[in-house]
Short mmCIF file of N, CA and C in Angstrom, two decimals:
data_model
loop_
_atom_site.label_atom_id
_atom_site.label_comp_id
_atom_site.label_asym_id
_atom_site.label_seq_id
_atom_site.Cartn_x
_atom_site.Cartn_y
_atom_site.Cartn_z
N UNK A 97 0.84 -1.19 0.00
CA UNK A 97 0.00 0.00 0.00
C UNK A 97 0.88 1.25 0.00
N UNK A 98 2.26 0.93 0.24
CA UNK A 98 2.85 2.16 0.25
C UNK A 98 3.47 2.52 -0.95
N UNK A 99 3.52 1.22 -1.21
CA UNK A 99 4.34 1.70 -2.75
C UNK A 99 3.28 2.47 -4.03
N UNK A 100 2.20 2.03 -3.19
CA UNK A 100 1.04 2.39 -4.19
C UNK A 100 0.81 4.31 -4.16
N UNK A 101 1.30 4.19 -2.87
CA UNK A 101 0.91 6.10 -2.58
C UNK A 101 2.52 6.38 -3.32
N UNK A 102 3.64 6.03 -2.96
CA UNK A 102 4.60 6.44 -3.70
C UNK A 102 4.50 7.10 -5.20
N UNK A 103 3.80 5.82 -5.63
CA UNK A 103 3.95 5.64 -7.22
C UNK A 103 2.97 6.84 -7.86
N UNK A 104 1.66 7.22 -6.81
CA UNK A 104 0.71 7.74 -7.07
C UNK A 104 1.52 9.66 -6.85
N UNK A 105 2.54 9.53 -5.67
CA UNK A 105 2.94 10.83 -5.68
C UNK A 105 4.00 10.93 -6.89
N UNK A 106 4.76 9.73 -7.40
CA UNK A 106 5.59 10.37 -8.52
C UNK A 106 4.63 10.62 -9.63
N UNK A 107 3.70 10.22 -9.97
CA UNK A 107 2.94 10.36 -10.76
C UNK A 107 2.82 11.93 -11.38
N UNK A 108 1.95 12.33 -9.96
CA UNK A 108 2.00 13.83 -9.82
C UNK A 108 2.94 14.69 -9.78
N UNK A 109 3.76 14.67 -9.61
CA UNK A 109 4.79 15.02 -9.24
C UNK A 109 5.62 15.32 -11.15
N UNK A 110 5.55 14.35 -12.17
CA UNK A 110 5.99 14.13 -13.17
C UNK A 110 4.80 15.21 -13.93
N UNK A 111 3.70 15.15 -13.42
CA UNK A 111 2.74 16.37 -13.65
C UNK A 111 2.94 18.01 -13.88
N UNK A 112 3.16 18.01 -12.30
CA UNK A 112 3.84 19.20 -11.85
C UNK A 112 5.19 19.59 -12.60
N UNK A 113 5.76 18.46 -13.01
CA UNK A 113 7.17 18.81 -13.75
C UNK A 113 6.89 19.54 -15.16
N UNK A 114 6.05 18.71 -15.82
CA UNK A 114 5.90 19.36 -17.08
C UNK A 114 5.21 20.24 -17.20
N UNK A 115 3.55 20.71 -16.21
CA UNK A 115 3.57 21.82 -16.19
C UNK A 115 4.72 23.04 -15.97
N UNK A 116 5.48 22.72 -14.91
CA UNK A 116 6.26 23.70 -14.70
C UNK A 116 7.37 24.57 -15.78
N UNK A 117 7.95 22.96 -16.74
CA UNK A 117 9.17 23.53 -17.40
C UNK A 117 7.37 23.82 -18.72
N UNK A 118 6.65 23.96 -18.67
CA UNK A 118 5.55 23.98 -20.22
C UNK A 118 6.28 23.41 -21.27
N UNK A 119 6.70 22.18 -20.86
CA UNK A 119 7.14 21.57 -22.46
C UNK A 119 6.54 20.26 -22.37
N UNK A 120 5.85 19.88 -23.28
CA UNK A 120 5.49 17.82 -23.10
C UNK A 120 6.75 17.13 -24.11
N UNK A 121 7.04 16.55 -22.94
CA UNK A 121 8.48 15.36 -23.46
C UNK A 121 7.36 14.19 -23.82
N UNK A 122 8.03 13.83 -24.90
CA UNK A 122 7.41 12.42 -25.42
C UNK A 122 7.53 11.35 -24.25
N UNK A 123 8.53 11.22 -23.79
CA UNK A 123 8.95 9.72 -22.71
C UNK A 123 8.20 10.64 -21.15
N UNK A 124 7.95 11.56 -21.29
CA UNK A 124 6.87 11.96 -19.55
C UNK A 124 5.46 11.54 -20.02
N UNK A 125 4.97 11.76 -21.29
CA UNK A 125 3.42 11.51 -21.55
C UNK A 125 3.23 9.99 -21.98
N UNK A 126 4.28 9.49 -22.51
CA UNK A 126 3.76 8.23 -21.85
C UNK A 126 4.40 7.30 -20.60
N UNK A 127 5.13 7.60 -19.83
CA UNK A 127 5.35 7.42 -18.70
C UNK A 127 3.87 7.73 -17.91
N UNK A 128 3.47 8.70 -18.38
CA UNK A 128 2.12 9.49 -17.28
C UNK A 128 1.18 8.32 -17.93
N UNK A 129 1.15 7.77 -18.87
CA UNK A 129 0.05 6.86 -19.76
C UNK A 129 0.09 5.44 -18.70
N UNK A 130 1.12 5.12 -18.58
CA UNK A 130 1.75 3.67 -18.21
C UNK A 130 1.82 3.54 -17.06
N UNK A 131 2.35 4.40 -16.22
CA UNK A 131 2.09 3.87 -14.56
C UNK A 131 0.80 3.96 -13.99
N UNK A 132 -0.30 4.41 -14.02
CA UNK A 132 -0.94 4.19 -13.50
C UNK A 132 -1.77 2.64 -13.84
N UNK A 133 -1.39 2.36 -14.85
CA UNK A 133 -1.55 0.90 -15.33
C UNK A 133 -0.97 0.30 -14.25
N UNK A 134 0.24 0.21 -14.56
CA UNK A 134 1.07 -0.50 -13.50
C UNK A 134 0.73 -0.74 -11.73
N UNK A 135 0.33 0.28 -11.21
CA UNK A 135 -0.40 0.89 -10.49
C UNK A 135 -1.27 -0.05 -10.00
N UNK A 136 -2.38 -0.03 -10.96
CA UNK A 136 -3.24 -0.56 -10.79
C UNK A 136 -3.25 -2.52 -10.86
N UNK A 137 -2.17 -2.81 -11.77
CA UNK A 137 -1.90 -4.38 -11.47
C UNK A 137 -1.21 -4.70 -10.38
N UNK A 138 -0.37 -3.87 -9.71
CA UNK A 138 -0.06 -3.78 -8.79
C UNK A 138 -0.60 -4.16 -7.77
N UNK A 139 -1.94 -3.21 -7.81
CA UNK A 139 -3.36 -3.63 -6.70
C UNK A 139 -3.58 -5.19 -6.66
N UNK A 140 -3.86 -5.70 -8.09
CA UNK A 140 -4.57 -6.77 -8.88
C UNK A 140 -3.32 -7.87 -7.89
N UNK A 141 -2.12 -7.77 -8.38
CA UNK A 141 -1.50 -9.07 -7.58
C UNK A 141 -1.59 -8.51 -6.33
N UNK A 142 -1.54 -7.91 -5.84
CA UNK A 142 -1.83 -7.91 -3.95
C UNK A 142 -2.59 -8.31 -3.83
N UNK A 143 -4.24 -8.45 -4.63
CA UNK A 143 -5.56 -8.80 -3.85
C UNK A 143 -5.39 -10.10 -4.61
N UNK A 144 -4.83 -10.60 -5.64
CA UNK A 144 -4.65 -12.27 -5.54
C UNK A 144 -3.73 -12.47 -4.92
N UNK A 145 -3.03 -12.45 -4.22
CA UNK A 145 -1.77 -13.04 -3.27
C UNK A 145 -3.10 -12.80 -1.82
N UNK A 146 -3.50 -12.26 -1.38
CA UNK A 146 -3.96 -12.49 -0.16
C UNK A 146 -5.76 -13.25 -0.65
N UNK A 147 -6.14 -13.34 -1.90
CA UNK A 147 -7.09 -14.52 -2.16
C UNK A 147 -6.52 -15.86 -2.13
N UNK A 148 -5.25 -15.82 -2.80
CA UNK A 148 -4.48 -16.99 -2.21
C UNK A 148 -4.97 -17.55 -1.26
N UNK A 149 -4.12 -16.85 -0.08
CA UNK A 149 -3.75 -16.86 0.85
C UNK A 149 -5.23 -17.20 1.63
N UNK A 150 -6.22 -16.99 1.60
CA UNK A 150 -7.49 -17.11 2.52
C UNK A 150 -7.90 -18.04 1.77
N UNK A 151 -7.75 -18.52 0.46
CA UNK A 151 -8.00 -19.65 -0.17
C UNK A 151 -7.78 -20.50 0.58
N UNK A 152 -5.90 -20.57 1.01
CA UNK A 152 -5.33 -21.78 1.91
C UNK A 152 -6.24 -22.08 3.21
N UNK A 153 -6.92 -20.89 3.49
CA UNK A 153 -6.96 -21.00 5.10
C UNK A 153 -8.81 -21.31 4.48
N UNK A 154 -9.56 -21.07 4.16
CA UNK A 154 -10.14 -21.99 3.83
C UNK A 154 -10.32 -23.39 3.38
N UNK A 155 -9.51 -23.76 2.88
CA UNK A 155 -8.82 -25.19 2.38
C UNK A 155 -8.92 -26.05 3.67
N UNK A 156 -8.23 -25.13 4.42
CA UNK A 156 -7.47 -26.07 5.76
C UNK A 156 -8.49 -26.41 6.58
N UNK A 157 -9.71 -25.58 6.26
CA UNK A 157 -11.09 -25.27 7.19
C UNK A 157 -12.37 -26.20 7.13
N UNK A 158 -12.10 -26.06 5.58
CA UNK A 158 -13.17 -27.13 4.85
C UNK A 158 -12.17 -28.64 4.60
N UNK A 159 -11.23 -29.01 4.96
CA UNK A 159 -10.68 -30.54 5.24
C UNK A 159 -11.00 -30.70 6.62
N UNK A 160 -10.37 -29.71 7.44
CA UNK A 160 -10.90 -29.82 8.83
C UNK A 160 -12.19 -30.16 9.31
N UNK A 161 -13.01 -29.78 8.48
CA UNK A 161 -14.72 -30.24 8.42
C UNK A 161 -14.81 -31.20 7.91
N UNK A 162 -14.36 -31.70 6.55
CA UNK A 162 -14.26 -32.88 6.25
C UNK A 162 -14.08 -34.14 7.26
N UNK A 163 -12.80 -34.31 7.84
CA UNK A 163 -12.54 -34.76 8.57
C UNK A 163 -12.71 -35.13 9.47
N UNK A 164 -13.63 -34.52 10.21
CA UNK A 164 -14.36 -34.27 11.45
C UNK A 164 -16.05 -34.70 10.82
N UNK A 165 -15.80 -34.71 9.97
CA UNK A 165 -17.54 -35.63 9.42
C UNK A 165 -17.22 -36.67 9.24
N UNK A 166 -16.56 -37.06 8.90
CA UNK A 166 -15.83 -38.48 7.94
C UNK A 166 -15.75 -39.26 9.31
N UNK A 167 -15.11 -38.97 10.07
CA UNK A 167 -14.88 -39.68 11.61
C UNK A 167 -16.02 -39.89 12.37
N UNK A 168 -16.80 -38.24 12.28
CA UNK A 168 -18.60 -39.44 13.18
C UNK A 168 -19.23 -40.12 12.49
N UNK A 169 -18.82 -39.95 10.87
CA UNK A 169 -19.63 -40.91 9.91
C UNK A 169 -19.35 -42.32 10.39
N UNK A 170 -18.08 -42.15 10.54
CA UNK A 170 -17.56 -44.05 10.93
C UNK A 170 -17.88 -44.19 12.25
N UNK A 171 -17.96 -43.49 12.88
CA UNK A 171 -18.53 -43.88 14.60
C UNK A 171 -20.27 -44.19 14.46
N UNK A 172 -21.09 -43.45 13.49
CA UNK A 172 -22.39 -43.90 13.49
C UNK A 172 -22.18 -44.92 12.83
N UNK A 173 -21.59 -45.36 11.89
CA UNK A 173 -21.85 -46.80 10.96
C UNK A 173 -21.39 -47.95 12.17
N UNK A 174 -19.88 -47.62 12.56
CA UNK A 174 -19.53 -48.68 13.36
C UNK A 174 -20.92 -48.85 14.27
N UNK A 175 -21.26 -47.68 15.22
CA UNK A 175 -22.89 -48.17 15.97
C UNK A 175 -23.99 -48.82 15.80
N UNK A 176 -23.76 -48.93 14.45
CA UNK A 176 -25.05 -49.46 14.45
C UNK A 176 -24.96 -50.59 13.21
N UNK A 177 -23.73 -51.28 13.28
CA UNK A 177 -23.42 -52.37 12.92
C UNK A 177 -23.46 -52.89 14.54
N UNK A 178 -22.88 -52.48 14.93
CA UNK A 178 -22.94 -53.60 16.73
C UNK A 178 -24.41 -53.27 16.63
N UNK A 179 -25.41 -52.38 16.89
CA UNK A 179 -26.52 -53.03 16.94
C UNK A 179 -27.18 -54.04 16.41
N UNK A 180 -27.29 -54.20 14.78
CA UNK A 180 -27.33 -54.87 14.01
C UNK A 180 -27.13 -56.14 14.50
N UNK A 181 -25.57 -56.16 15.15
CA UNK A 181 -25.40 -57.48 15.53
C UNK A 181 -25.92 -58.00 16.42
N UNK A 182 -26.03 -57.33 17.54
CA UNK A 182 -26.78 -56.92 19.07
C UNK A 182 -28.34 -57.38 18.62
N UNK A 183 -28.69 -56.78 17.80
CA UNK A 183 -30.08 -57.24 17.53
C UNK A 183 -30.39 -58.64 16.79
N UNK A 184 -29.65 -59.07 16.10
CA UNK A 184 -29.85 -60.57 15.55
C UNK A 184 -29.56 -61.44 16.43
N UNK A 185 -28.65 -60.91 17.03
CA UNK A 185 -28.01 -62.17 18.54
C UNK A 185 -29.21 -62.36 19.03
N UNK A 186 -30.11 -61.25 19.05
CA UNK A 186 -31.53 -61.49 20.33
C UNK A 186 -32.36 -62.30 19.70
N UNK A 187 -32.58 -62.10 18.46
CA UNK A 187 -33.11 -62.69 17.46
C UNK A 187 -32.78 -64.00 17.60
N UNK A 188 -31.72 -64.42 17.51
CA UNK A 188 -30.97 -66.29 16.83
C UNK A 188 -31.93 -66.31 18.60
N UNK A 189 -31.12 -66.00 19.59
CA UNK A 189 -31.47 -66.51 21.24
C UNK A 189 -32.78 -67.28 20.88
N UNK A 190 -34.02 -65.72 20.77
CA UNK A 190 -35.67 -65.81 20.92
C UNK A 190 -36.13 -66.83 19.72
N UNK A 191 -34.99 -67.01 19.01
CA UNK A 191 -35.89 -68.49 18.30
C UNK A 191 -35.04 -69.68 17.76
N UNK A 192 -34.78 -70.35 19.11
CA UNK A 192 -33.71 -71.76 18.72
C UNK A 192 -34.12 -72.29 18.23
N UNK A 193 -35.67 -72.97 18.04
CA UNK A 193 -36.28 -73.88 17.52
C UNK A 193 -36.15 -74.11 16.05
N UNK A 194 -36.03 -72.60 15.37
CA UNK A 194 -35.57 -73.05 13.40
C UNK A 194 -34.26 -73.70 13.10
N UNK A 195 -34.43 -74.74 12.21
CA UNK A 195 -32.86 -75.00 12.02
C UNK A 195 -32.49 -73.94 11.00
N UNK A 196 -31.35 -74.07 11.16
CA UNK A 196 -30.32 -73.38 10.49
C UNK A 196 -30.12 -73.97 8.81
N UNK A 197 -29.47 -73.27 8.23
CA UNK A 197 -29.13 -73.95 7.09
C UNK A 197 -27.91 -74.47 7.15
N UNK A 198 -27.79 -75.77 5.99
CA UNK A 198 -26.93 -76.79 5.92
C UNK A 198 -25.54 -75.65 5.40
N UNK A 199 -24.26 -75.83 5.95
CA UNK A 199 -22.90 -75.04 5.35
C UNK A 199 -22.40 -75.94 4.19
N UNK A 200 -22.56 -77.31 4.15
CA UNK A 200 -22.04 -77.96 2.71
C UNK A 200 -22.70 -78.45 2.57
N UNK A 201 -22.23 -79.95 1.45
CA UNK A 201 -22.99 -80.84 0.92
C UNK A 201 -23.00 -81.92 2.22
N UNK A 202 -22.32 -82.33 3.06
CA UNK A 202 -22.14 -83.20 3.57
C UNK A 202 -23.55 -82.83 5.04
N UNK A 203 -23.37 -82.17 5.10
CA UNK A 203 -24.26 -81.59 6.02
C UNK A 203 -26.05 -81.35 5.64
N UNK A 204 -25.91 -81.63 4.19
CA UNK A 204 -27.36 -81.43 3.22
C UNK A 204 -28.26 -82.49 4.05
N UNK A 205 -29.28 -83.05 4.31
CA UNK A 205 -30.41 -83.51 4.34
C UNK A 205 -30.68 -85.06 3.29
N UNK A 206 -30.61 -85.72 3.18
CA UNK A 206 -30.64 -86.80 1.90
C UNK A 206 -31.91 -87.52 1.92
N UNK A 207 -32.31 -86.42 0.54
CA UNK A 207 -33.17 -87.07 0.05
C UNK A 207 -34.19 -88.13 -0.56
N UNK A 208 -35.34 -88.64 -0.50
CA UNK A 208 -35.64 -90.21 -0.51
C UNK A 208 -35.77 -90.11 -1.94
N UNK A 209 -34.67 -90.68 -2.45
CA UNK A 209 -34.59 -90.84 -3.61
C UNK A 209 -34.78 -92.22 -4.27
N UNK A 210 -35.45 -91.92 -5.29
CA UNK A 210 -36.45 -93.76 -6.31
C UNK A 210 -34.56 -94.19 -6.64
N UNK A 211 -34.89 -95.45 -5.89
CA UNK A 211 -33.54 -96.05 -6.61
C UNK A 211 -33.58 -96.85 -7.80
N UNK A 212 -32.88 -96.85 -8.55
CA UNK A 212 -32.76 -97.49 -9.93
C UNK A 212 -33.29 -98.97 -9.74
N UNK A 213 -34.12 -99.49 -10.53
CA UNK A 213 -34.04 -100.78 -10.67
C UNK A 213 -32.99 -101.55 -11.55
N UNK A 214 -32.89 -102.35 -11.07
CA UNK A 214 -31.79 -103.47 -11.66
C UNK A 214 -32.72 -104.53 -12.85
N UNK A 215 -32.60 -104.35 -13.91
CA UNK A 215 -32.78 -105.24 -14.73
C UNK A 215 -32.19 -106.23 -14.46
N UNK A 216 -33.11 -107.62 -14.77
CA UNK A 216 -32.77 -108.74 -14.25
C UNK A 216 -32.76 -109.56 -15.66
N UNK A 217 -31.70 -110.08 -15.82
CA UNK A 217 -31.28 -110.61 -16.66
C UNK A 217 -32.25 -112.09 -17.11
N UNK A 218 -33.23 -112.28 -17.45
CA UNK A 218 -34.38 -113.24 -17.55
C UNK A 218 -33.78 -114.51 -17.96
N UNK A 219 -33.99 -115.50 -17.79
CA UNK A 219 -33.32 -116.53 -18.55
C UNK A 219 -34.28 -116.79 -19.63
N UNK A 220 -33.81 -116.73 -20.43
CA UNK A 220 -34.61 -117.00 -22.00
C UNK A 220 -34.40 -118.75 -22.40
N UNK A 221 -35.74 -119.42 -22.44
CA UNK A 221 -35.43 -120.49 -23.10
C UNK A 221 -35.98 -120.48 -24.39
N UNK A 222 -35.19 -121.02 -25.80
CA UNK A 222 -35.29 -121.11 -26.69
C UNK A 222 -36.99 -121.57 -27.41
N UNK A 223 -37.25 -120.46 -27.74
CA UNK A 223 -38.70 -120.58 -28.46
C UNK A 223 -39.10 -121.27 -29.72
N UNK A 224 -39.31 -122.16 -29.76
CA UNK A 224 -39.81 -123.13 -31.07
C UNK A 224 -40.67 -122.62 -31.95
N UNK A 225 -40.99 -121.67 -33.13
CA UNK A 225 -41.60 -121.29 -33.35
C UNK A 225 -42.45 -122.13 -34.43
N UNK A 226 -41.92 -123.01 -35.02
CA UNK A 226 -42.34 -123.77 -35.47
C UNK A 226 -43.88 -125.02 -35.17
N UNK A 227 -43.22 -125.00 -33.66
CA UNK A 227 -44.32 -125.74 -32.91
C UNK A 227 -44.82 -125.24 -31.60
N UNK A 228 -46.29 -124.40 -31.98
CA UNK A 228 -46.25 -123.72 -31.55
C UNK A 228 -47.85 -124.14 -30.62
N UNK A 229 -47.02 -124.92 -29.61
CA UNK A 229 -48.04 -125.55 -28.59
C UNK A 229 -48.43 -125.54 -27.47
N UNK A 230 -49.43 -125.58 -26.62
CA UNK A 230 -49.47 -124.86 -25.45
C UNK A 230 -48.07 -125.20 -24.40
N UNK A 231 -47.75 -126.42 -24.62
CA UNK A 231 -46.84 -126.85 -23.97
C UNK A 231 -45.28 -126.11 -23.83
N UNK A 232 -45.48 -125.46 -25.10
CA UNK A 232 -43.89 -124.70 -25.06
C UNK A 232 -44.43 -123.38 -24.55
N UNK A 233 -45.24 -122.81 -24.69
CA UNK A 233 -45.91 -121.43 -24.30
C UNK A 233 -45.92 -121.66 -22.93
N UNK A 234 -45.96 -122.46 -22.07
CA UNK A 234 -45.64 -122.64 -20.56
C UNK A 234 -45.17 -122.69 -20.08
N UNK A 235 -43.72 -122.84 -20.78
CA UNK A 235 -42.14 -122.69 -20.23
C UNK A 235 -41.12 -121.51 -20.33
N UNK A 236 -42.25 -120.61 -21.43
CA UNK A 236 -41.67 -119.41 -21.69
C UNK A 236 -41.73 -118.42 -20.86
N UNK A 237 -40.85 -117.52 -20.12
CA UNK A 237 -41.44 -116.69 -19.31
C UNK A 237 -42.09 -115.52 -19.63
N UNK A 238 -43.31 -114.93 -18.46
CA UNK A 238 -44.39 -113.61 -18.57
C UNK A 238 -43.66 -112.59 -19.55
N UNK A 239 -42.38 -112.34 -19.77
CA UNK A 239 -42.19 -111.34 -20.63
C UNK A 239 -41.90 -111.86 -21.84
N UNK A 240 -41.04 -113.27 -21.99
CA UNK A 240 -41.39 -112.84 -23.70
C UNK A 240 -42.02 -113.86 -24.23
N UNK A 241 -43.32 -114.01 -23.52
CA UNK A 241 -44.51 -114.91 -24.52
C UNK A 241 -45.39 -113.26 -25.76
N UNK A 242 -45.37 -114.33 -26.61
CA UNK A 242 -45.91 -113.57 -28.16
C UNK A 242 -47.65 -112.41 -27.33
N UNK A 243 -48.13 -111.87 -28.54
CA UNK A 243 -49.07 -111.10 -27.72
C UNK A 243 -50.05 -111.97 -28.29
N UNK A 244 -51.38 -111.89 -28.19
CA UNK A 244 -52.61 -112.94 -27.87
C UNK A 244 -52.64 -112.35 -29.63
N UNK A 245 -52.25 -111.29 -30.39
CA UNK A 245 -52.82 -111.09 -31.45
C UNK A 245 -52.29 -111.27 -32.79
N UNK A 246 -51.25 -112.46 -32.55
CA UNK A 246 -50.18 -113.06 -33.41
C UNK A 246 -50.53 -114.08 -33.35
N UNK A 247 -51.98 -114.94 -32.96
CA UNK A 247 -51.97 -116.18 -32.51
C UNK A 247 -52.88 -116.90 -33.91
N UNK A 248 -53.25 -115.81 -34.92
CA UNK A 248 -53.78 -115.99 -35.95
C UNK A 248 -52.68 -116.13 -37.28
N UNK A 249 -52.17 -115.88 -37.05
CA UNK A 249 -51.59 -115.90 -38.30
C UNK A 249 -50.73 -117.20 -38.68
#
């Protein structure tokens, strides 16, 4: 800020000069053009160097908040996972009577399952077809006697 009043009194001052001698020098009129430019960016980086600067300290303010949320966030979750747990424990207690489910196969339940029949190997005695008399039809067994509707032909 001081350099700013400085700059602002040479200013004038370079004013006062050329009024005084009444001559305009080319390098005073635009000198008089140009610093107050200068001047004025001057201002411009001072007030971004201290936006910076409160930038940081906001930064530091809003992590600090962060941080400080983020941490009761995990203290309410952790709470109320132990409840969670706290509450099913009461739960499993107040009802022993359901079973549980099986963890493998070995532990599964086994089912009444139709067991395969065993084909039984029939003993086949040789069918005479030729002579075809009640007598051989009586030795043949229930499965492979002819059907009643082959008995014509």
């Amino acid at each position: 800020m001081r350099i700013n009043r400085l700059l602002w009194g040479l200013w004038g001052a370079m004013i006062v000069s050329m009024l005084l001698r009444q001559r305009a020098d080319t390098y005073m009129i635009v000198a008089l053009i140009i610093l107050p430019v200068l001047i004025v960016l001057l201002d411009l980086h001072e007030e971004i160097s201290l936006l910076k600067e409160e930038n940081n300290h906001q930064r530091k303010f809003v992590m600090d908040r962060y941080n400080l949320m983020q941490e009761k966030f995990n203290d309410v979750t952790s709470q109320i996972e132990k409840r969670l747990v706290v509450d099913f424990a009461e739960f499993a207690k107040s009802n022993p009577g359901e079973e549980r489910a099986p963890r493998n196969r070995t532990e599964m339940p086994r089912l009444n399952r139709k067991k395969k029949k065993k084909i039984r190997s029939a003993v086949q005695t040789p069918v005479d077809f030729q002579d075809m008399k009640n007598e051989t039809m009586a030795n043949v067994p229930p499965e492979n006697k002819p059907e009643e509707d082959f008995d014509d032909i």
